[in-house]
Amino acid sequence: MKKFINDPNNLTNELLQGMALAYPRKVKIVDEKLVVRAEAKSSDKVAVVSLGGTGHEPAVQGFVGKGMLDVCAAGDIWAAPGPPTLLAAMKEVNREAGMLLVTLNHAGDVMSANMAKQMAEAEGIKVVEILTTEEVRPTADEEGRGLGGCFFIYKICGAAAEQGKSLDEIAALANKINDNMATIAVLSELATHPSTGGVCGTLGDDEMEICAGQHGEGGGVVMPMASSKETVKILADKIVEKKGLKSGDEIILIINGSGKTTLMEQYIAFKDASDYFTDKGIKIVGGHASEVLTVQEAGGYQMIVLKADAEIKELWEAPCDTPGYTVQ
Amino acid sequence: MSVFTKTQFAAMLKAAAAKIADEHESLSALDAATGDGDHGVTIHRTMQAVDAATDENVDKPLSDFVKAVAMKVMMCDGGSTSPLLGSFFMGFGNAAPADELTPEQTAAFFEAALAGFYGISKAELGDKTMMDSMRPAIETLASELTDGSGDIKAAFDAAAAAAAEGAEKTKEYVAKFGRARTMGERAIGHQDAGATSIMHIFNAFASTL
């Protein structure tokens, strides 16, 4: 493993401190594991809270800031925070208007969120949870995990919260987004766990894996490497089929590089995807090609699509200012 | 031997932490086959917390001692291991009436921990998780203590054997939880890292008696 690190057991603390030092106007660190907005949102507005492991930068802690998350509880590398850390995050932004808790569907995150939510409710904290499950799996009866689509919930529900929408309205919006989005991952190179140096999974030199999940932990369909255009068609076909997209629909499209795949490749994939959807009469009304949720040096990307309506389009364009994403 | 003491339990926890410290790299390697390769990191950090919390709290009554261990485990921020083992230790605290337990009370002490674990895990036997070694270990322990000889050492030896058998059986299973879930039949042949950790822990428990 060739990584510029210090103590492999202190990666999370060092990276969070570095992020706060780089963006002091946007975020601050509280009690080592909570990333909090540098300037709190007014307390009559609903807070948006999330949790997650680290080692996925900028996700998920990097989306704390104006117009997105109010606080995010960090765990450790690829591991969710325990319930007390998430409870502390919820207390940090507790308010009468309540809060939306965004949980990505992974075993540790779900368990911690369930326990922390019970503890919070026992203390009178008003919280509604949205569990993101938007991953496209190889077969329709498998429950999807929560991949990079959490970004849409953070951005759009965060904007709604800034506008002063109620918790009920924001929870309904979160459900609408989860129902109308889909993410599919392709993996071309394996990730290294930065604490152990261990390589995660197996994949041949000339192979790629479709539906590979967040960490390249496998479970997808392995096939020979293909061109950008061919790969985009495989991914986009599955999204169109799963969401029933048709001519006249409008979408927001994200190509989210996993770490090793270059921005050049991400832009090429975005062009190919744009051509693909345009051919089908599906209009791209918003987009982003960048690293949103990475997995160390994993190669590949996630294609994230959200079917948009007027409400979603307006909130997508609203200003935000976080270490990981800014809209002026 | 028919009394189980707080001091014995503390020695067990420290022995388990030492065993996991020896095995954590092999546990990560096991996990890399079907998961993201960091189970050893997480369980090592968790058991180091158990070790430290034991030193800090062993002078308290058994119930407070195990609850303090539980809180420290949950604070480890170790993915599913934090709520799972945190609930396990919290469970002990529900059935710790004194610092010396009869065989029946010892059975109830461990059964309460299993109940705590069940409350959050939702995994059943055969799902290729920690449950596959934990449940047979504790059920064997309890039945040896209540229906068998009542001998503490014999009961923990039998529990360790049951945990090892349960861990071995996970090779035959498809995973239903965690990151191995999406592997389907490709997970067959690989022993579950979590079940293996629990096997090491019960093995260490028995070794102290």
Coordinates of C-alpha atoms in Angstrom, one line a residue, chain A residues 16-275:
Chain A
L16 CA -11.7 15.3 9.8
Q17 CA -9.4 17.8 11.4
G18 CA -7.8 18.5 8.0
M19 CA -11.2 19.1 6.4
A20 CA -12.2 21.6 9.1
L21 CA -8.8 23.4 8.8
A22 CA -9.2 23.6 5.0
Y23 CA -12.8 24.9 5.2
P24 CA -13.2 26.7 8.5
R25 CA -16.0 29.0 7.2
K26 CA -18.0 25.9 6.4
V27 CA -17.5 23.3 9.1
K28 CA -16.2 22.7 12.5
I29 CA -15.4 19.5 14.5
V30 CA -17.2 18.9 17.8
D31 CA -16.1 16.0 20.2
E32 CA -13.8 14.5 17.5
K33 CA -16.5 12.7 15.6
L34 CA -19.2 15.3 14.8
V35 CA -18.9 17.5 11.8
V36 CA -21.1 20.5 12.4
R37 CA -22.0 23.5 10.3
A38 CA -19.6 26.4 11.2
E39 CA -22.6 28.7 11.4
A40 CA -25.7 27.1 12.7
K41 CA -28.9 27.4 10.7
S42 CA -31.7 29.3 12.5
S43 CA -33.3 27.1 15.1
D44 CA -36.8 27.5 13.7
K45 CA -35.8 25.5 10.6
V46 CA -35.7 21.7 10.3
A47 CA -32.2 20.2 10.7
V48 CA -30.8 17.5 8.4
V49 CA -28.6 14.9 10.0
S50 CA -26.7 11.9 8.7
L51 CA -24.1 9.4 9.7
G52 CA -21.5 7.2 8.1
G53 CA -18.1 5.7 8.0
T54 CA -15.1 7.6 6.8
G55 CA -12.7 6.8 3.9
H56 CA -15.4 7.8 1.4
E57 CA -14.4 11.5 1.1
P58 CA -15.9 13.9 0.4
A59 CA -18.9 11.7 1.5
V60 CA -20.6 11.8 3.8
Q61 CA -19.2 14.3 6.3
G62 CA -18.0 16.6 3.5
F63 CA -21.6 17.6 2.8
V64 CA -22.1 19.4 6.0
G65 CA -22.7 23.1 5.5
K66 CA -25.1 25.7 4.4
G67 CA -27.9 24.3 2.3
M68 CA -27.1 20.6 3.0
L69 CA -26.4 18.8 6.3
D70 CA -26.4 20.5 9.7
V71 CA -24.4 17.7 11.3
C72 CA -22.9 14.4 10.4
A73 CA -21.7 11.7 12.8
A74 CA -18.5 10.0 11.7
G75 CA -17.6 6.4 12.5
D76 CA -14.3 5.0 11.4
I77 CA -12.9 3.8 8.1
W78 CA -15.9 2.2 6.3
A79 CA -17.6 1.7 9.6
A80 CA -20.7 3.5 11.0
P81 CA -20.5 5.4 14.2
G82 CA -22.0 3.8 17.3
P83 CA -25.4 4.9 18.6
P84 CA -23.9 7.3 21.3
T85 CA -22.0 9.3 18.6
L86 CA -25.1 9.6 16.5
L87 CA -27.2 10.6 19.5
A88 CA -24.7 13.3 20.3
A89 CA -25.0 14.6 16.8
M90 CA -28.8 14.7 17.1
K91 CA -28.5 16.6 20.4
E92 CA -26.1 19.0 18.8
V93 CA -28.9 20.3 16.5
N94 CA -32.0 19.5 18.6
R95 CA -34.8 22.0 17.9
E96 CA -38.6 22.2 18.1
A97 CA -38.8 22.1 14.3
G98 CA -37.4 18.6 14.4
M99 CA -34.8 16.9 12.2
L100 CA -34.6 14.5 9.2
L101 CA -32.1 11.7 9.8
V102 CA -30.7 10.3 6.5
T103 CA -29.5 6.7 6.9
L104 CA -27.8 4.7 4.1
N105 CA -28.9 1.1 4.0
H106 CA -25.9 -0.8 5.4
A107 CA -26.1 -3.1 8.4
G108 CA -24.1 -1.0 10.8
D109 CA -25.6 2.3 9.9
V110 CA -29.1 0.9 10.2
M111 CA -28.5 -0.6 13.6
S112 CA -26.9 2.5 15.0
A113 CA -29.6 4.7 13.6
N114 CA -32.3 2.6 15.0
M115 CA -30.8 2.6 18.5
A116 CA -29.9 6.3 18.5
K117 CA -33.4 7.2 17.2
Q118 CA -35.0 5.3 20.1
M119 CA -32.7 7.0 22.6
A120 CA -33.4 10.4 21.0
E121 CA -37.1 9.9 21.0
A122 CA -37.0 8.9 24.7
E123 CA -35.4 12.3 25.4
G124 CA -38.1 14.1 23.4
I125 CA -36.1 14.8 20.3
K126 CA -38.4 15.1 17.2
V127 CA -36.8 13.0 14.4
V128 CA -38.0 11.4 11.2
E129 CA -35.7 8.9 9.5
I130 CA -35.3 8.3 5.7
L131 CA -33.5 5.0 4.8
T132 CA -31.9 5.3 1.3
T133 CA -32.2 2.0 -0.7
E134 CA -31.7 3.2 -4.2
E135 CA -29.0 0.8 -5.4
V136 CA -29.9 -1.2 -8.5
R137 CA -29.2 -4.9 -7.8
P138 CA -28.8 -7.7 -10.4
T139 CA -32.2 -9.2 -9.6
A140 CA -35.3 -7.2 -8.8
D141 CA -36.2 -9.0 -5.5
E142 CA -32.9 -8.0 -3.7
E143 CA -33.2 -5.0 -1.4
G144 CA -30.8 -2.2 -2.6
R145 CA -28.1 -0.6 -0.4
G146 CA -27.8 3.1 0.0
L147 CA -25.1 4.4 -2.3
G148 CA -24.2 7.9 -3.6
G149 CA -27.9 8.8 -3.9
C150 CA -27.8 10.1 -0.4
F151 CA -26.3 13.2 -2.0
F152 CA -29.6 14.0 -3.6
I153 CA -31.4 13.8 -0.3
Y154 CA -28.8 16.0 1.4
K155 CA -28.9 18.6 -1.3
I156 CA -32.6 18.8 -2.0
C157 CA -34.0 18.3 1.5
G158 CA -31.2 20.6 2.8
A159 CA -32.5 23.3 0.4
A160 CA -36.1 22.7 1.5
A161 CA -35.0 23.0 5.2
E162 CA -33.3 26.4 4.4
Q163 CA -36.6 27.6 2.9
G164 CA -38.3 26.8 6.1
K165 CA -40.4 23.8 5.0
S166 CA -41.9 21.7 7.8
L167 CA -40.6 18.3 8.9
D168 CA -43.6 16.6 7.4
E169 CA -43.0 18.3 4.1
I170 CA -39.3 17.5 4.1
A171 CA -39.9 13.9 5.1
A172 CA -42.4 13.6 2.2
L173 CA -39.8 15.1 -0.1
A174 CA -37.2 12.7 1.1
N175 CA -39.5 9.7 0.4
K176 CA -40.2 11.1 -3.1
I177 CA -36.5 11.4 -3.9
N178 CA -35.7 7.9 -2.6
D179 CA -38.6 6.5 -4.7
N180 CA -37.5 8.3 -7.8
M181 CA -33.8 7.8 -7.7
A182 CA -31.5 4.9 -8.7
T183 CA -27.8 4.3 -8.4
I184 CA -25.7 1.6 -10.1
A185 CA -22.0 1.0 -9.5
V186 CA -19.4 -0.3 -11.8
L187 CA -16.0 -1.4 -10.4
S188 CA -12.8 -1.7 -12.5
E189 CA -10.1 -1.7 -9.8
L190 CA -10.2 -2.9 -6.1
A191 CA -9.9 -0.7 -3.1
T192 CA -7.3 -1.0 -0.4
H193 CA -8.4 -0.7 3.3
P194 CA -6.3 2.2 4.5
S195 CA -5.8 0.7 8.0
T196 CA -5.0 -2.8 7.1
G197 CA -3.6 -2.5 3.6
G198 CA -5.8 -5.4 2.7
V199 CA -7.4 -5.5 -0.8
C200 CA -11.1 -5.7 -0.8
G201 CA -12.6 -8.4 -3.1
T202 CA -11.3 -10.1 -6.2
L203 CA -11.4 -8.9 -9.8
G204 CA -9.4 -9.9 -12.9
D205 CA -7.1 -7.4 -14.7
D206 CA -9.4 -7.3 -17.7
E207 CA -12.7 -7.5 -15.9
M208 CA -15.2 -5.1 -14.5
E209 CA -18.1 -5.7 -12.1
I210 CA -21.6 -4.3 -12.5
C211 CA -23.7 -3.7 -9.4
A212 CA -20.5 -4.0 -7.3
G213 CA -21.8 -2.0 -4.3
Q214 CA -20.0 0.7 -2.3
H215 CA -16.8 -1.0 -1.2
G216 CA -16.3 -3.5 -4.1
E217 CA -17.3 -6.2 -1.7
G218 CA -18.7 -8.0 -4.6
G219 CA -22.1 -9.4 -5.3
G220 CA -22.4 -8.0 -8.8
V221 CA -22.0 -9.3 -12.3
V222 CA -18.4 -9.7 -13.5
M223 CA -17.8 -9.1 -17.2
P224 CA -14.9 -8.1 -19.5
M225 CA -13.9 -4.5 -19.5
A226 CA -15.7 -2.5 -22.1
S227 CA -15.6 1.0 -23.6
S228 CA -17.2 4.0 -21.9
K229 CA -20.1 4.0 -24.3
E230 CA -20.8 0.3 -23.9
T231 CA -20.5 0.4 -20.1
V232 CA -22.8 3.5 -19.9
K233 CA -25.4 1.6 -21.9
I234 CA -25.2 -1.5 -19.6
L235 CA -25.7 0.8 -16.5
A236 CA -28.3 3.2 -17.9
D237 CA -30.4 0.3 -19.4
K238 CA -30.7 -1.1 -15.8
I239 CA -31.7 2.3 -14.4
V240 CA -34.2 3.0 -17.1
E241 CA -35.8 -0.5 -16.6
K242 CA -35.8 -0.1 -12.8
K243 CA -37.4 3.3 -12.7
G244 CA -39.6 2.9 -15.8
L245 CA -38.1 6.1 -17.4
K246 CA -39.7 7.1 -20.7
S247 CA -39.6 9.8 -23.3
G248 CA -40.6 13.1 -21.9
D249 CA -39.2 12.4 -18.4
E250 CA -36.7 14.8 -16.9
I251 CA -33.7 13.6 -14.8
I252 CA -30.7 14.9 -12.9
L253 CA -27.6 12.8 -13.6
I254 CA -24.5 12.3 -11.5
I255 CA -21.4 10.5 -12.5
N256 CA -19.6 9.8 -9.2
G257 CA -16.0 8.7 -9.6
S258 CA -15.0 6.0 -7.0
G259 CA -11.4 7.2 -6.5
K260 CA -9.1 5.9 -9.2
T261 CA -11.2 6.7 -12.2
T262 CA -10.1 10.1 -13.5
L263 CA -12.3 13.2 -14.0
M264 CA -11.5 12.8 -17.7
E265 CA -13.2 9.4 -17.7
Q266 CA -16.1 10.8 -15.6
Y267 CA -16.7 13.5 -18.1
I268 CA -16.6 11.0 -21.0
A269 CA -19.1 8.8 -19.1
F270 CA -21.3 11.9 -18.6
K271 CA -21.3 12.7 -22.3
D272 CA -22.1 9.1 -23.2
A273 CA -24.9 9.0 -20.6
S274 CA -26.2 12.3 -21.9
D275 CA -26.3 10.9 -25.5

